[in-house]
């Protein structure tokens, strides 16, 4: 098993919050102590410099072109539209319907969905990848946090 006293959580101040790490640890160790020593050493991250635009864009393009999507959908460029619609329908059953129809999302497309944010010097994910990433993260955090207050 995992020894809770030996678990370390690295926290990137720009991307994650201590509360997320706390919720994740509580979700993993439901019966363990509720207090965790979560320290952040900003000096570690202050020295990190992200790669330039060309490097980041080339890396994400490679990932898009070589990494199959889950559940047998295959590569984004080869996705079977019937399978894609079935996956969107399963997501809609989980998250419900809102102001926008998830069924109108098209499969991920590098040229259309990946944009360089020159203000933050990083890639922004738009389109279906961005939407599904957001909901996937929210569902993961909810599961990791456990049942919440009773």
PDB file of C-alpha atoms in Angstrom:
ATOM      1  CA  UNK A   1       0.000   0.000   0.000  1.00  0.00           C
ATOM      2  CA  UNK A   2       0.848   3.661  -0.072  1.00  0.00           C
ATOM      3  CA  UNK A   3       2.361   5.253   3.026  1.00  0.00           C
ATOM      4  CA  UNK A   4       0.565   8.623   3.427  1.00  0.00           C
ATOM      5  CA  UNK A   5       3.488  10.067   5.391  1.00  0.00           C
ATOM      6  CA  UNK A   6       5.761   9.575   2.384  1.00  0.00           C
ATOM      7  CA  UNK A   7       3.483  11.077  -0.262  1.00  0.00           C
ATOM      8  CA  UNK A   8       4.821  14.307  -1.782  1.00  0.00           C
ATOM      9  CA  UNK A   9       2.779  16.674  -3.937  1.00  0.00           C
ATOM     10  CA  UNK A  10       4.540  19.174  -6.188  1.00  0.00           C
ATOM     11  CA  UNK A  11       2.478  22.289  -6.715  1.00  0.00           C
ATOM     12  CA  UNK A  12       2.915  24.509  -9.775  1.00  0.00           C
ATOM     13  CA  UNK A  13       1.512  27.851  -8.637  1.00  0.00           C
ATOM     14  CA  UNK A  14       0.512  28.911 -12.138  1.00  0.00           C
ATOM     15  CA  UNK A  15      -1.433  25.760 -12.914  1.00  0.00           C
ATOM     16  CA  UNK A  16      -2.758  24.097  -9.790  1.00  0.00           C
ATOM     17  CA  UNK A  17      -3.905  25.011  -6.325  1.00  0.00           C
ATOM     18  CA  UNK A  18      -3.147  23.419  -3.025  1.00  0.00           C
ATOM     19  CA  UNK A  19      -6.843  22.715  -2.591  1.00  0.00           C
ATOM     20  CA  UNK A  20      -6.793  20.467  -5.661  1.00  0.00           C
ATOM     21  CA  UNK A  21      -3.877  18.496  -4.255  1.00  0.00           C
ATOM     22  CA  UNK A  22      -5.633  18.311  -0.898  1.00  0.00           C
ATOM     23  CA  UNK A  23      -8.838  16.996  -2.516  1.00  0.00           C
ATOM     24  CA  UNK A  24      -6.893  14.449  -4.532  1.00  0.00           C
ATOM     25  CA  UNK A  25      -5.060  13.143  -1.474  1.00  0.00           C
ATOM     26  CA  UNK A  26      -8.277  12.943   0.541  1.00  0.00           C
ATOM     27  CA  UNK A  27      -9.909  11.045  -2.313  1.00  0.00           C
ATOM     28  CA  UNK A  28      -7.052   8.531  -2.446  1.00  0.00           C
ATOM     29  CA  UNK A  29      -6.731   8.089   1.320  1.00  0.00           C
ATOM     30  CA  UNK A  30     -10.366   8.404   2.403  1.00  0.00           C
ATOM     31  CA  UNK A  31      -9.793   6.963   5.889  1.00  0.00           C
ATOM     32  CA  UNK A  32      -6.455   8.665   6.578  1.00  0.00           C
ATOM     33  CA  UNK A  33      -5.924  11.925   8.493  1.00  0.00           C
ATOM     34  CA  UNK A  34      -7.609  14.912   6.863  1.00  0.00           C
ATOM     35  CA  UNK A  35      -4.658  17.261   7.344  1.00  0.00           C
ATOM     36  CA  UNK A  36      -1.777  17.144   4.875  1.00  0.00           C
ATOM     37  CA  UNK A  37       1.394  19.177   4.951  1.00  0.00           C
ATOM     38  CA  UNK A  38       1.235  20.797   1.498  1.00  0.00           C
ATOM     39  CA  UNK A  39       4.135  23.167   1.054  1.00  0.00           C
ATOM     40  CA  UNK A  40       5.003  25.139  -2.053  1.00  0.00           C
ATOM     41  CA  UNK A  41       8.506  26.203  -2.956  1.00  0.00           C
ATOM     42  CA  UNK A  42       8.021  28.949  -5.549  1.00  0.00           C
ATOM     43  CA  UNK A  43      11.803  29.119  -6.124  1.00  0.00           C
ATOM     44  CA  UNK A  44      11.629  25.757  -7.912  1.00  0.00           C
ATOM     45  CA  UNK A  45       9.219  27.103 -10.519  1.00  0.00           C
ATOM     46  CA  UNK A  46      10.723  30.587 -10.823  1.00  0.00           C
ATOM     47  CA  UNK A  47      13.777  29.101 -12.584  1.00  0.00           C
ATOM     48  CA  UNK A  48      11.723  27.184 -15.178  1.00  0.00           C
ATOM     49  CA  UNK A  49      11.484  28.705 -18.650  1.00  0.00           C
ATOM     50  CA  UNK A  50       8.926  27.292 -21.117  1.00  0.00           C
ATOM     51  CA  UNK A  51      10.046  26.302 -24.620  1.00  0.00           C
ATOM     52  CA  UNK A  52       9.496  28.830 -27.407  1.00  0.00           C
ATOM     53  CA  UNK A  53       6.417  28.921 -29.661  1.00  0.00           C
ATOM     54  CA  UNK A  54       7.913  26.863 -32.504  1.00  0.00           C
ATOM     55  CA  UNK A  55       9.010  24.085 -30.141  1.00  0.00           C
ATOM     56  CA  UNK A  56       5.681  23.911 -28.315  1.00  0.00           C
ATOM     57  CA  UNK A  57       3.656  23.966 -31.542  1.00  0.00           C
ATOM     58  CA  UNK A  58       5.819  21.238 -33.102  1.00  0.00           C
ATOM     59  CA  UNK A  59       5.501  19.070 -29.985  1.00  0.00           C
ATOM     60  CA  UNK A  60       1.721  19.367 -29.754  1.00  0.00           C
ATOM     61  CA  UNK A  61       1.358  18.754 -33.508  1.00  0.00           C
ATOM     62  CA  UNK A  62       3.347  15.540 -33.116  1.00  0.00           C
ATOM     63  CA  UNK A  63       1.098  14.473 -30.222  1.00  0.00           C
ATOM     64  CA  UNK A  64      -2.024  15.210 -32.304  1.00  0.00           C
ATOM     65  CA  UNK A  65      -0.727  13.218 -35.266  1.00  0.00           C
ATOM     66  CA  UNK A  66       0.538  10.171 -33.359  1.00  0.00           C
ATOM     67  CA  UNK A  67      -1.669   9.695 -30.282  1.00  0.00           C
ATOM     68  CA  UNK A  68      -4.948   7.806 -30.718  1.00  0.00           C
ATOM     69  CA  UNK A  69      -8.008   9.099 -28.922  1.00  0.00           C
ATOM     70  CA  UNK A  70      -9.503   6.850 -26.214  1.00  0.00           C
ATOM     71  CA  UNK A  71     -12.265   4.263 -26.557  1.00  0.00           C
ATOM     72  CA  UNK A  72     -11.138   3.022 -29.959  1.00  0.00           C
ATOM     73  CA  UNK A  73     -11.720   6.329 -31.758  1.00  0.00           C
ATOM     74  CA  UNK A  74      -8.253   6.238 -33.322  1.00  0.00           C
ATOM     75  CA  UNK A  75      -6.257   9.227 -34.514  1.00  0.00           C
ATOM     76  CA  UNK A  76      -8.151  12.529 -34.812  1.00  0.00           C
ATOM     77  CA  UNK A  77      -7.680  12.601 -38.592  1.00  0.00           C
ATOM     78  CA  UNK A  78      -9.109   9.069 -38.984  1.00  0.00           C
ATOM     79  CA  UNK A  79     -11.983   9.138 -36.490  1.00  0.00           C
ATOM     80  CA  UNK A  80     -15.193   7.298 -37.417  1.00  0.00           C
ATOM     81  CA  UNK A  81     -17.932   9.933 -37.104  1.00  0.00           C
ATOM     82  CA  UNK A  82     -20.527   7.397 -35.862  1.00  0.00           C
ATOM     83  CA  UNK A  83     -18.183   6.386 -33.002  1.00  0.00           C
ATOM     84  CA  UNK A  84     -17.438  10.064 -32.308  1.00  0.00           C
ATOM     85  CA  UNK A  85     -21.154  10.879 -32.008  1.00  0.00           C
ATOM     86  CA  UNK A  86     -21.646   7.862 -29.702  1.00  0.00           C
ATOM     87  CA  UNK A  87     -18.871   9.147 -27.400  1.00  0.00           C
ATOM     88  CA  UNK A  88     -20.393  12.629 -27.345  1.00  0.00           C
ATOM     89  CA  UNK A  89     -23.782  11.131 -26.500  1.00  0.00           C
ATOM     90  CA  UNK A  90     -22.267   9.230 -23.565  1.00  0.00           C
ATOM     91  CA  UNK A  91     -20.720  12.486 -22.321  1.00  0.00           C
ATOM     92  CA  UNK A  92     -24.063  14.276 -22.704  1.00  0.00           C
ATOM     93  CA  UNK A  93     -25.757  11.609 -20.572  1.00  0.00           C
ATOM     94  CA  UNK A  94     -23.185  12.283 -17.814  1.00  0.00           C
ATOM     95  CA  UNK A  95     -22.970  16.082 -17.903  1.00  0.00           C
ATOM     96  CA  UNK A  96     -26.464  16.900 -19.155  1.00  0.00           C
ATOM     97  CA  UNK A  97     -27.504  19.587 -21.617  1.00  0.00           C
ATOM     98  CA  UNK A  98     -26.732  23.266 -21.321  1.00  0.00           C
ATOM     99  CA  UNK A  99     -26.644  26.422 -23.376  1.00  0.00           C
ATOM    100  CA  UNK A 100     -24.479  24.751 -26.018  1.00  0.00           C
ATOM    101  CA  UNK A 101     -25.037  21.365 -27.610  1.00  0.00           C
ATOM    102  CA  UNK A 102     -22.078  19.023 -27.055  1.00  0.00           C
ATOM    103  CA  UNK A 103     -23.329  16.938 -29.993  1.00  0.00           C
ATOM    104  CA  UNK A 104     -22.211  19.721 -32.358  1.00  0.00           C
ATOM    105  CA  UNK A 105     -18.532  19.287 -31.455  1.00  0.00           C
ATOM    106  CA  UNK A 106     -16.354  18.029 -34.279  1.00  0.00           C
ATOM    107  CA  UNK A 107     -13.362  15.728 -33.767  1.00  0.00           C
ATOM    108  CA  UNK A 108     -10.130  17.465 -32.701  1.00  0.00           C
ATOM    109  CA  UNK A 109      -8.232  19.227 -35.471  1.00  0.00           C
ATOM    110  CA  UNK A 110      -4.737  20.643 -34.945  1.00  0.00           C
ATOM    111  CA  UNK A 111      -5.069  23.563 -37.360  1.00  0.00           C
ATOM    112  CA  UNK A 112      -8.447  24.654 -36.017  1.00  0.00           C
ATOM    113  CA  UNK A 113      -8.113  23.827 -32.305  1.00  0.00           C
ATOM    114  CA  UNK A 114      -4.538  24.741 -31.315  1.00  0.00           C
ATOM    115  CA  UNK A 115      -3.769  28.425 -30.887  1.00  0.00           C
ATOM    116  CA  UNK A 116      -0.677  30.194 -29.567  1.00  0.00           C
ATOM    117  CA  UNK A 117      -1.394  32.640 -26.735  1.00  0.00           C
ATOM    118  CA  UNK A 118       1.335  35.259 -27.140  1.00  0.00           C
ATOM    119  CA  UNK A 119       0.362  36.972 -23.864  1.00  0.00           C
ATOM    120  CA  UNK A 120       1.052  33.843 -21.808  1.00  0.00           C
ATOM    121  CA  UNK A 121       3.602  32.243 -24.179  1.00  0.00           C
ATOM    122  CA  UNK A 122       1.734  28.969 -24.208  1.00  0.00           C
ATOM    123  CA  UNK A 123      -0.624  26.881 -26.298  1.00  0.00           C
ATOM    124  CA  UNK A 124      -4.384  27.217 -25.851  1.00  0.00           C
ATOM    125  CA  UNK A 125      -6.632  24.282 -26.681  1.00  0.00           C
ATOM    126  CA  UNK A 126      -9.960  25.162 -28.300  1.00  0.00           C
ATOM    127  CA  UNK A 127     -12.718  23.114 -29.905  1.00  0.00           C
ATOM    128  CA  UNK A 128     -13.767  19.670 -28.764  1.00  0.00           C
ATOM    129  CA  UNK A 129     -10.415  18.924 -27.140  1.00  0.00           C
ATOM    130  CA  UNK A 130     -10.734  21.956 -24.874  1.00  0.00           C
ATOM    131  CA  UNK A 131     -14.346  21.203 -23.958  1.00  0.00           C
ATOM    132  CA  UNK A 132     -13.759  17.509 -23.224  1.00  0.00           C
ATOM    133  CA  UNK A 133     -10.529  18.287 -21.338  1.00  0.00           C
ATOM    134  CA  UNK A 134     -12.430  20.718 -19.109  1.00  0.00           C
ATOM    135  CA  UNK A 135     -15.221  18.276 -18.294  1.00  0.00           C
ATOM    136  CA  UNK A 136     -12.773  15.389 -17.868  1.00  0.00           C
ATOM    137  CA  UNK A 137     -10.791  17.417 -15.327  1.00  0.00           C
ATOM    138  CA  UNK A 138     -13.928  18.443 -13.441  1.00  0.00           C
ATOM    139  CA  UNK A 139     -15.144  14.833 -13.255  1.00  0.00           C
ATOM    140  CA  UNK A 140     -11.696  13.675 -12.099  1.00  0.00           C
ATOM    141  CA  UNK A 141     -11.531  16.331  -9.379  1.00  0.00           C
ATOM    142  CA  UNK A 142     -15.052  15.496  -8.231  1.00  0.00           C
ATOM    143  CA  UNK A 143     -14.193  11.798  -8.015  1.00  0.00           C
ATOM    144  CA  UNK A 144     -10.892  12.499  -6.246  1.00  0.00           C
ATOM    145  CA  UNK A 145     -12.525  14.806  -3.715  1.00  0.00           C
ATOM    146  CA  UNK A 146     -14.927  12.111  -2.561  1.00  0.00           C
ATOM    147  CA  UNK A 147     -18.560  12.521  -1.541  1.00  0.00           C
ATOM    148  CA  UNK A 148     -18.113  15.945   0.053  1.00  0.00           C
ATOM    149  CA  UNK A 149     -20.083  17.279   2.966  1.00  0.00           C
ATOM    150  CA  UNK A 150     -22.983  15.185   4.147  1.00  0.00           C
TER     151      UNK A 150
END
